[in-house]
mmCIF file of C-alpha atoms and ligand atoms in Angstrom:
data_model
loop_
_atom_site.group_PDB
_atom_site.id
_atom_site.type_symbol
_atom_site.label_atom_id
_atom_site.label_comp_id
_atom_site.label_asym_id
_atom_site.label_seq_id
_atom_site.Cartn_x
_atom_site.Cartn_y
_atom_site.Cartn_z
ATOM 1 C CA UNK A 1 21.501 -19.972 13.327
ATOM 2 C CA UNK A 2 21.477 -20.038 9.552
ATOM 3 C CA UNK A 3 24.093 -18.197 7.582
ATOM 4 C CA UNK A 4 22.915 -14.753 6.514
ATOM 5 C CA UNK A 5 23.879 -13.096 3.241
ATOM 6 C CA UNK A 6 21.705 -9.954 3.381
ATOM 7 C CA UNK A 7 22.529 -6.397 4.402
ATOM 8 C CA UNK A 8 23.388 -5.673 8.057
ATOM 9 C CA UNK A 9 19.955 -4.089 8.572
ATOM 10 C CA UNK A 10 18.217 -7.157 7.132
ATOM 11 C CA UNK A 11 20.420 -9.312 9.371
ATOM 12 C CA UNK A 12 19.399 -7.250 12.406
ATOM 13 C CA UNK A 13 15.688 -7.774 11.664
ATOM 14 C CA UNK A 14 16.280 -11.491 11.135
ATOM 15 C CA UNK A 15 18.005 -11.577 14.526
ATOM 16 C CA UNK A 16 15.019 -9.827 16.159
ATOM 17 C CA UNK A 17 12.695 -12.378 14.517
ATOM 18 C CA UNK A 18 14.766 -15.282 15.862
ATOM 19 C CA UNK A 19 14.756 -13.802 19.372
ATOM 20 C CA UNK A 20 10.980 -13.219 19.441
ATOM 21 C CA UNK A 21 8.325 -15.737 20.513
ATOM 22 C CA UNK A 22 5.416 -13.450 19.660
ATOM 23 C CA UNK A 23 5.445 -11.351 16.486
ATOM 24 C CA UNK A 24 2.802 -8.918 15.230
ATOM 25 C CA UNK A 25 2.864 -7.650 11.645
ATOM 26 C CA UNK A 26 0.827 -4.653 10.439
ATOM 27 C CA UNK A 27 0.595 -2.557 7.256
ATOM 28 C CA UNK A 28 -0.786 0.941 6.704
ATOM 29 C CA UNK A 29 -4.319 2.224 7.277
ATOM 30 C CA UNK A 30 -6.813 1.794 4.394
ATOM 31 C CA UNK A 31 -4.670 -1.105 3.198
ATOM 32 C CA UNK A 32 -3.916 -1.674 -0.486
ATOM 33 C CA UNK A 33 -2.558 -4.753 -2.232
ATOM 34 C CA UNK A 34 1.007 -4.013 -1.134
ATOM 35 C CA UNK A 35 0.204 -3.348 2.535
ATOM 36 C CA UNK A 36 -1.777 -6.605 2.717
ATOM 37 C CA UNK A 37 0.541 -8.586 0.441
ATOM 38 C CA UNK A 38 3.682 -7.548 2.367
ATOM 39 C CA UNK A 39 2.157 -8.428 5.730
ATOM 40 C CA UNK A 40 0.779 -11.751 4.497
ATOM 41 C CA UNK A 41 3.840 -12.727 2.480
ATOM 42 C CA UNK A 42 6.129 -12.112 5.445
ATOM 43 C CA UNK A 43 3.693 -13.541 7.991
ATOM 44 C CA UNK A 44 2.997 -16.787 6.118
ATOM 45 C CA UNK A 45 6.712 -17.312 5.505
ATOM 46 C CA UNK A 46 7.541 -16.816 9.203
ATOM 47 C CA UNK A 47 4.681 -19.098 10.305
ATOM 48 C CA UNK A 48 5.974 -21.792 7.964
ATOM 49 C CA UNK A 49 9.596 -21.648 9.041
ATOM 50 C CA UNK A 50 9.050 -20.878 12.744
ATOM 51 C CA UNK A 51 5.927 -22.909 13.677
ATOM 52 C CA UNK A 52 6.755 -22.496 17.375
ATOM 53 C CA UNK A 53 6.373 -18.705 17.226
ATOM 54 C CA UNK A 54 3.019 -16.947 17.487
ATOM 55 C CA UNK A 55 2.795 -14.702 14.417
ATOM 56 C CA UNK A 56 -0.225 -12.363 14.330
ATOM 57 C CA UNK A 57 -1.367 -10.445 11.262
ATOM 58 C CA UNK A 58 -2.979 -7.142 12.214
ATOM 59 C CA UNK A 59 -5.172 -4.691 10.304
ATOM 60 C CA UNK A 60 -4.645 -1.024 11.159
ATOM 61 C CA UNK A 61 -8.387 -0.327 10.947
ATOM 62 C CA UNK A 62 -11.499 -2.176 12.096
ATOM 63 C CA UNK A 63 -12.652 -2.716 8.489
ATOM 64 C CA UNK A 64 -12.438 -6.165 6.883
ATOM 65 C CA UNK A 65 -9.912 -6.981 4.150
ATOM 66 C CA UNK A 66 -11.150 -5.291 0.914
ATOM 67 C CA UNK A 67 -13.006 -7.823 -1.250
ATOM 68 C CA UNK A 68 -10.524 -7.623 -4.152
ATOM 69 C CA UNK A 69 -7.726 -8.906 -1.896
ATOM 70 C CA UNK A 70 -9.556 -11.744 -0.166
ATOM 71 C CA UNK A 71 -8.256 -14.208 -2.764
ATOM 72 C CA UNK A 72 -4.812 -13.914 -1.194
ATOM 73 C CA UNK A 73 -3.947 -17.086 0.720
ATOM 74 C CA UNK A 74 -4.190 -16.424 4.454
ATOM 75 C CA UNK A 75 -6.252 -13.229 4.106
ATOM 76 C CA UNK A 76 -8.681 -14.723 6.668
ATOM 77 C CA UNK A 77 -5.873 -14.744 9.254
ATOM 78 C CA UNK A 78 -5.939 -10.944 9.675
ATOM 79 C CA UNK A 79 -7.353 -9.585 12.923
ATOM 80 C CA UNK A 80 -8.021 -5.947 13.794
ATOM 81 C CA UNK A 81 -5.149 -4.379 15.744
ATOM 82 C CA UNK A 82 -7.744 -2.927 18.122
ATOM 83 C CA UNK A 83 -8.627 -6.503 19.228
ATOM 84 C CA UNK A 84 -4.994 -7.579 19.777
ATOM 85 C CA UNK A 85 -4.326 -7.498 23.492
ATOM 86 C CA UNK A 86 -0.778 -8.818 23.742
ATOM 87 C CA UNK A 87 2.551 -7.037 24.095
ATOM 88 C CA UNK A 88 4.464 -8.711 21.251
ATOM 89 C CA UNK A 89 8.176 -9.415 21.530
ATOM 90 C CA UNK A 90 8.504 -7.957 18.023
ATOM 91 C CA UNK A 91 6.252 -5.648 16.030
ATOM 92 C CA UNK A 92 7.015 -5.478 12.304
ATOM 93 C CA UNK A 93 5.508 -2.530 10.446
ATOM 94 C CA UNK A 94 5.320 -3.025 6.679
ATOM 95 C CA UNK A 95 4.603 -0.580 3.834
ATOM 96 C CA UNK A 96 4.234 2.338 6.269
ATOM 97 C CA UNK A 97 6.925 4.923 7.128
ATOM 98 C CA UNK A 98 5.966 5.787 10.720
ATOM 99 C CA UNK A 99 3.476 4.462 13.309
ATOM 100 C CA UNK A 100 1.106 7.396 12.704
ATOM 101 C CA UNK A 101 0.216 5.630 9.434
ATOM 102 C CA UNK A 102 -0.971 2.398 11.082
ATOM 103 C CA UNK A 103 -3.989 3.733 13.004
ATOM 104 C CA UNK A 104 -4.892 1.208 15.752
ATOM 105 C CA UNK A 105 -1.631 -0.661 15.125
ATOM 106 C CA UNK A 106 0.233 2.197 16.756
ATOM 107 C CA UNK A 107 -0.815 1.205 20.267
ATOM 108 C CA UNK A 108 0.540 -2.314 19.695
ATOM 109 C CA UNK A 109 3.742 -0.856 18.182
ATOM 110 C CA UNK A 110 4.203 1.196 21.357
ATOM 111 C CA UNK A 111 3.633 -1.820 23.620
ATOM 112 C CA UNK A 112 6.026 -4.072 21.692
ATOM 113 C CA UNK A 113 9.371 -5.062 23.240
ATOM 114 C CA UNK A 114 11.202 -4.553 19.935
ATOM 115 C CA UNK A 115 10.152 -2.995 16.618
ATOM 116 C CA UNK A 116 11.172 -3.328 12.991
ATOM 117 C CA UNK A 117 10.159 -1.744 9.687
ATOM 118 C CA UNK A 118 10.194 -2.849 6.066
ATOM 119 C CA UNK A 119 9.103 0.035 3.870
ATOM 120 C CA UNK A 120 9.559 1.927 0.614
ATOM 121 C CA UNK A 121 8.022 5.315 1.531
ATOM 122 C CA UNK A 122 10.171 8.359 2.313
ATOM 123 C CA UNK A 123 10.324 9.017 6.073
ATOM 124 C CA UNK A 124 11.601 12.140 7.822
ATOM 125 C CA UNK A 125 12.487 10.177 10.956
ATOM 126 C CA UNK A 126 12.695 6.566 12.148
ATOM 127 C CA UNK A 127 10.962 5.187 15.241
ATOM 128 C CA UNK A 128 11.841 1.495 15.111
ATOM 129 C CA UNK A 129 14.809 -0.496 16.446
ATOM 130 C CA UNK A 130 15.664 -1.852 12.999
ATOM 131 C CA UNK A 131 14.617 -0.392 9.659
ATOM 132 C CA UNK A 132 14.951 -1.600 6.081
ATOM 133 C CA UNK A 133 13.805 1.351 3.996
ATOM 134 C CA UNK A 134 14.324 1.371 0.238
ATOM 135 C CA UNK A 135 12.512 4.226 -1.476
ATOM 136 C CA UNK A 136 13.710 2.905 -4.842
ATOM 137 C CA UNK A 137 11.792 -0.345 -4.363
ATOM 138 C CA UNK A 138 8.583 -0.433 -6.390
ATOM 139 C CA UNK A 139 6.723 -2.200 -3.598
ATOM 140 C CA UNK A 140 7.322 -3.197 -0.003
ATOM 141 C CA UNK A 141 6.477 -6.712 -1.206
ATOM 142 C CA UNK A 142 9.628 -6.619 -3.371
ATOM 143 C CA UNK A 143 11.677 -5.738 -0.259
ATOM 144 C CA UNK A 144 10.121 -8.692 1.575
ATOM 145 C CA UNK A 145 10.936 -10.978 -1.371
ATOM 146 C CA UNK A 146 14.593 -9.920 -1.197
ATOM 147 C CA UNK A 147 14.624 -10.287 2.588
ATOM 148 C CA UNK A 148 13.258 -13.837 2.452
ATOM 149 C CA UNK A 149 15.791 -14.672 -0.252
ATOM 150 C CA UNK A 150 18.634 -13.217 1.830
ATOM 151 C CA UNK A 151 17.433 -15.250 4.838
ATOM 152 C CA UNK A 152 17.176 -18.324 2.597
ATOM 153 C CA UNK A 153 13.559 -18.722 3.631
ATOM 154 C CA UNK A 154 11.955 -20.711 0.800
ATOM 155 C CA UNK A 155 8.972 -19.210 -0.999
ATOM 156 C CA UNK A 156 5.752 -21.196 -1.112
ATOM 157 C CA UNK A 157 2.893 -20.709 -3.585
ATOM 158 C CA UNK A 158 0.990 -18.901 -0.808
ATOM 159 C CA UNK A 159 3.779 -16.487 0.146
ATOM 160 C CA UNK A 160 4.704 -15.843 -3.485
ATOM 161 C CA UNK A 161 1.097 -15.102 -4.493
ATOM 162 C CA UNK A 162 0.690 -12.466 -1.766
ATOM 163 C CA UNK A 163 3.991 -10.781 -2.612
ATOM 164 C CA UNK A 164 3.271 -10.805 -6.355
ATOM 165 C CA UNK A 165 -0.091 -9.165 -5.661
ATOM 166 C CA UNK A 166 1.740 -6.413 -3.736
ATOM 167 C CA UNK A 167 4.191 -5.802 -6.562
ATOM 168 C CA UNK A 168 1.561 -5.944 -9.301
ATOM 169 C CA UNK A 169 -0.761 -3.465 -7.576
ATOM 170 C CA UNK A 170 1.908 -0.958 -6.446
ATOM 171 C CA UNK A 171 3.333 -0.822 -9.984
ATOM 172 C CA UNK A 172 -0.118 -0.526 -11.586
ATOM 173 C CA UNK A 173 0.519 -3.834 -13.346
ATOM 174 C CA UNK A 174 4.169 -2.921 -14.083
ATOM 175 C CA UNK A 175 3.112 0.342 -15.769
ATOM 176 C CA UNK A 176 4.339 3.030 -13.344
ATOM 177 C CA UNK A 177 7.710 4.802 -13.259
ATOM 178 C CA UNK A 178 8.743 2.740 -10.201
ATOM 179 C CA UNK A 179 8.979 -0.451 -12.293
ATOM 180 C CA UNK A 180 12.625 -1.457 -12.801
ATOM 181 C CA UNK A 181 14.578 -4.532 -13.796
ATOM 182 C CA UNK A 182 14.823 -5.347 -10.075
ATOM 183 C CA UNK A 183 11.017 -5.295 -9.877
ATOM 184 C CA UNK A 184 10.844 -7.921 -12.608
ATOM 185 C CA UNK A 185 13.608 -9.944 -10.929
ATOM 186 C CA UNK A 186 11.546 -10.071 -7.727
ATOM 187 C CA UNK A 187 8.396 -10.872 -9.700
ATOM 188 C CA UNK A 188 10.216 -13.586 -11.647
ATOM 189 C CA UNK A 189 11.405 -15.222 -8.422
ATOM 190 C CA UNK A 190 7.804 -15.210 -7.161
ATOM 191 C CA UNK A 191 6.477 -16.728 -10.397
ATOM 192 C CA UNK A 192 9.243 -19.345 -10.225
ATOM 193 C CA UNK A 193 7.907 -20.200 -6.763
ATOM 194 C CA UNK A 194 4.423 -20.805 -8.135
ATOM 195 C CA UNK A 195 2.674 -17.422 -8.097
ATOM 196 C CA UNK A 196 0.467 -16.785 -11.135
ATOM 197 C CA UNK A 197 0.281 -13.271 -12.651
ATOM 198 C CA UNK A 198 -2.948 -14.353 -14.368
ATOM 199 C CA UNK A 199 -4.502 -15.373 -11.044
ATOM 200 C CA UNK A 200 -3.550 -12.054 -9.405
ATOM 201 C CA UNK A 201 -4.805 -10.025 -12.398
ATOM 202 C CA UNK A 202 -8.025 -12.009 -12.651
ATOM 203 C CA UNK A 203 -8.850 -11.304 -9.016
ATOM 204 C CA UNK A 204 -7.683 -7.701 -8.757
ATOM 205 C CA UNK A 205 -8.341 -6.241 -12.233
ATOM 206 C CA UNK A 206 -10.839 -8.507 -13.994
ATOM 207 C CA UNK A 207 -13.438 -9.031 -11.292
ATOM 208 C CA UNK A 208 -15.133 -5.638 -10.901
ATOM 209 C CA UNK A 209 -18.680 -5.479 -9.667
ATOM 210 C CA UNK A 210 -21.024 -3.868 -12.177
ATOM 211 C CA UNK A 211 -21.883 -1.244 -9.531
ATOM 212 C CA UNK A 212 -18.244 -0.158 -9.462
ATOM 213 C CA UNK A 213 -18.054 0.077 -13.250
ATOM 214 C CA UNK A 214 -21.117 2.321 -13.237
ATOM 215 C CA UNK A 215 -19.413 4.616 -10.717
ATOM 216 C CA UNK A 216 -16.321 4.543 -12.905
ATOM 217 C CA UNK A 217 -18.476 5.729 -15.824
ATOM 218 C CA UNK A 218 -19.632 8.714 -13.737
ATOM 219 C CA UNK A 219 -16.045 9.593 -12.807
ATOM 220 C CA UNK A 220 -14.917 9.223 -16.430
ATOM 221 C CA UNK A 221 -17.753 11.448 -17.605
ATOM 222 C CA UNK A 222 -16.514 14.235 -15.313
ATOM 223 C CA UNK A 223 -12.856 14.186 -16.300
ATOM 224 C CA UNK A 224 -11.569 17.560 -17.405
ATOM 225 C CA UNK A 225 -8.158 18.900 -18.262
ATOM 226 C CA UNK A 226 -7.108 21.784 -16.053
ATOM 227 C CA UNK A 227 -3.994 23.977 -15.765
ATOM 228 C CA UNK A 228 -3.484 24.430 -19.524
ATOM 229 C CA UNK A 229 -4.303 20.790 -20.155
ATOM 230 C CA UNK A 230 -1.400 19.561 -18.044
ATOM 231 C CA UNK A 231 -3.487 17.976 -15.277
ATOM 232 C CA UNK A 232 -6.499 15.671 -15.532
ATOM 233 C CA UNK A 233 -9.102 16.135 -12.829
ATOM 234 C CA UNK A 234 -12.203 14.292 -11.693
ATOM 235 C CA UNK A 235 -14.160 13.589 -8.533
ATOM 236 C CA UNK A 236 -16.832 11.500 -6.845
ATOM 237 C CA UNK A 237 -19.348 12.595 -4.227
ATOM 238 C CA UNK A 238 -20.336 10.338 -1.349
ATOM 239 C CA UNK A 239 -23.817 10.354 -2.888
ATOM 240 C CA UNK A 240 -22.365 8.869 -6.122
ATOM 241 C CA UNK A 241 -21.026 5.875 -4.185
ATOM 242 C CA UNK A 242 -24.351 5.528 -2.439
ATOM 243 C CA UNK A 243 -26.498 5.758 -5.578
ATOM 244 C CA UNK A 244 -24.272 3.247 -7.405
ATOM 245 C CA UNK A 245 -24.067 0.920 -4.394
ATOM 246 C CA UNK A 246 -20.264 1.050 -4.177
ATOM 247 C CA UNK A 247 -18.159 0.601 -1.046
ATOM 248 C CA UNK A 248 -15.293 2.961 -0.227
ATOM 249 C CA UNK A 249 -12.722 0.145 -0.376
ATOM 250 C CA UNK A 250 -13.616 -0.485 -4.025
ATOM 251 C CA UNK A 251 -12.545 2.992 -5.142
ATOM 252 C CA UNK A 252 -8.723 2.660 -5.194
ATOM 253 C CA UNK A 253 -8.630 2.240 -8.994
ATOM 254 C CA UNK A 254 -10.573 5.397 -9.864
ATOM 255 C CA UNK A 255 -7.472 7.606 -9.844
ATOM 256 C CA UNK A 256 -5.982 5.375 -12.546
ATOM 257 C CA UNK A 257 -8.889 6.183 -14.857
ATOM 258 C CA UNK A 258 -8.117 9.886 -14.449
ATOM 259 C CA UNK A 259 -4.383 9.238 -14.895
ATOM 260 C CA UNK A 260 -4.996 7.546 -18.248
ATOM 261 C CA UNK A 261 -5.880 10.787 -20.107
ATOM 262 C CA UNK A 262 -3.415 11.280 -22.953
ATOM 263 C CA UNK A 263 -0.981 14.186 -22.788
ATOM 264 C CA UNK A 264 -1.405 15.142 -19.131
ATOM 265 C CA UNK A 265 1.571 15.267 -16.776
ATOM 266 C CA UNK A 266 -0.338 14.625 -13.582
ATOM 267 C CA UNK A 267 -3.806 13.931 -12.297
ATOM 268 C CA UNK A 268 -5.963 14.761 -9.307
ATOM 269 C CA UNK A 269 -8.894 12.668 -8.163
ATOM 270 C CA UNK A 270 -11.056 13.789 -5.241
ATOM 271 C CA UNK A 271 -13.481 11.587 -3.358
ATOM 272 C CA UNK A 272 -15.901 12.992 -0.816
ATOM 273 C CA UNK A 273 -16.037 10.865 2.327
ATOM 274 C CA UNK A 274 -19.054 10.268 4.536
ATOM 275 C CA UNK A 275 -17.354 12.088 7.459
ATOM 276 C CA UNK A 276 -17.271 15.427 5.609
ATOM 277 C CA UNK A 277 -13.630 15.226 4.538
ATOM 278 C CA UNK A 278 -12.264 14.729 1.045
ATOM 279 C CA UNK A 279 -9.655 12.153 0.075
ATOM 280 C CA UNK A 280 -7.306 13.448 -2.614
ATOM 281 C CA UNK A 281 -5.201 11.185 -4.822
ATOM 282 C CA UNK A 282 -2.381 12.559 -6.954
ATOM 283 C CA UNK A 283 -0.429 10.784 -9.673
ATOM 284 C CA UNK A 284 2.454 11.959 -11.867
ATOM 285 C CA UNK A 285 3.104 10.461 -15.267
ATOM 286 C CA UNK A 286 6.609 11.840 -15.823
ATOM 287 C CA UNK A 287 9.229 13.196 -13.449
ATOM 288 C CA UNK A 288 6.966 15.562 -11.492
ATOM 289 C CA UNK A 289 6.967 15.229 -7.702
ATOM 290 C CA UNK A 290 3.321 15.224 -6.633
ATOM 291 C CA UNK A 291 4.259 14.218 -3.071
ATOM 292 C CA UNK A 292 5.209 17.896 -2.512
ATOM 293 C CA UNK A 293 1.617 18.891 -3.210
ATOM 294 C CA UNK A 294 0.278 16.139 -0.947
ATOM 295 C CA UNK A 295 2.640 17.160 1.871
ATOM 296 C CA UNK A 296 1.544 20.814 1.683
ATOM 297 C CA UNK A 297 -2.013 19.568 2.136
ATOM 298 C CA UNK A 298 -1.078 17.471 5.178
ATOM 299 C CA UNK A 299 -0.607 14.174 3.349
ATOM 300 C CA UNK A 300 2.327 12.340 1.836
ATOM 301 C CA UNK A 301 3.413 9.439 -0.302
ATOM 302 C CA UNK A 302 5.719 8.697 -3.171
ATOM 303 C CA UNK A 303 7.066 11.076 -5.834
ATOM 304 C CA UNK A 304 4.651 9.745 -8.459
ATOM 305 C CA UNK A 305 1.779 8.578 -6.239
ATOM 306 C CA UNK A 306 0.637 10.550 -3.221
ATOM 307 C CA UNK A 307 -2.488 11.429 -1.275
ATOM 308 C CA UNK A 308 -3.982 13.731 1.324
ATOM 309 C CA UNK A 309 -7.123 14.193 3.386
ATOM 310 C CA UNK A 310 -8.789 17.599 3.201
ATOM 311 C CA UNK A 311 -11.371 18.987 5.612
ATOM 312 C CA UNK A 312 -14.018 20.734 3.518
ATOM 313 C CA UNK A 313 -15.917 20.221 0.275
ATOM 314 C CA UNK A 314 -14.702 18.811 -3.040
ATOM 315 C CA UNK A 315 -14.783 22.306 -4.537
ATOM 316 C CA UNK A 316 -12.679 23.685 -1.656
ATOM 317 C CA UNK A 317 -10.200 20.803 -1.938
ATOM 318 C CA UNK A 318 -9.811 21.464 -5.666
ATOM 319 C CA UNK A 319 -9.295 25.189 -4.975
ATOM 320 C CA UNK A 320 -6.567 24.326 -2.436
ATOM 321 C CA UNK A 321 -4.797 21.780 -4.633
ATOM 322 C CA UNK A 322 -4.894 23.596 -7.971
ATOM 323 C CA UNK A 323 -2.410 26.406 -7.176
ATOM 324 C CA UNK A 324 -0.019 23.863 -5.633
ATOM 325 C CA UNK A 325 -0.236 21.726 -8.777
ATOM 326 C CA UNK A 326 0.341 24.848 -10.879
ATOM 327 C CA UNK A 327 3.638 25.375 -9.046
ATOM 328 C CA UNK A 328 4.932 21.980 -10.139
ATOM 329 C CA UNK A 329 3.557 21.813 -13.685
ATOM 330 C CA UNK A 330 4.713 25.385 -14.393
HETATM 331 MN MN1 MN B 1 3.502 0.029 -1.045
#
């Protein structure tokens, strides 16, 4: 066994990895760059260093990997958790606080002999045998980078690219309040290992489909300042996505457009879903805690970036969220 210089909780997960012959790794439902990047970065590294182990990369949902993230090396290795029939020796949940956030992955989590978590979301309870939770970390991918470093598992171009994508997307290209010197230290280690910030940016932020940009124009055209100008608000109907020819998994960046309004302290973006519910995204630009609002509406997330799903119309979701936002913006 190699010498271990990480924290005791990291050491415990490394021990579980060494003991396991079959390992399944899964990130949260409706995966973003960090959920996919964390799972891939960890999975590719473990496959490389433990070729004798069977390492499976699972998707919480039955949907394919969103197009923007298919450039990540190994993204074709993902399989839907619903199609995974084994009982893995170890299930590693990444970028998700509790198994209720990993949709179909939950059943595999429950069948697994041992379980571990790497995550940076707040959690009110823990369900795994070993947990590395750092709510100060900008991205789960940064936690994985530190874990691999502590385990002295060398980074390859492939692993580093996936982890850099996770960090770059969860920090909004190093623009959000979660970006710290430690974030740059992790990113620097990944770039040293061969990852290219230009390659990640080109694929994630400079490769929009024209259809998406036209939807973005509609959302921009609807932005208004509410609550005495302290909150920017906009929305998209399911029919807008349909008329523009945009897929749901392309819409993650729309909230950032609303967030970019000068002088606001927070923003709310609502997107009507085909199933009659509304997905709400909240962002804070300063010290406000928008996760409180999301939690009161049945959702959750980080202090500065949170979300919820509302049953009803866009107008009803706005009416429910506005008074809760008023409480925090004063
Ligand atoms: Mn994340």
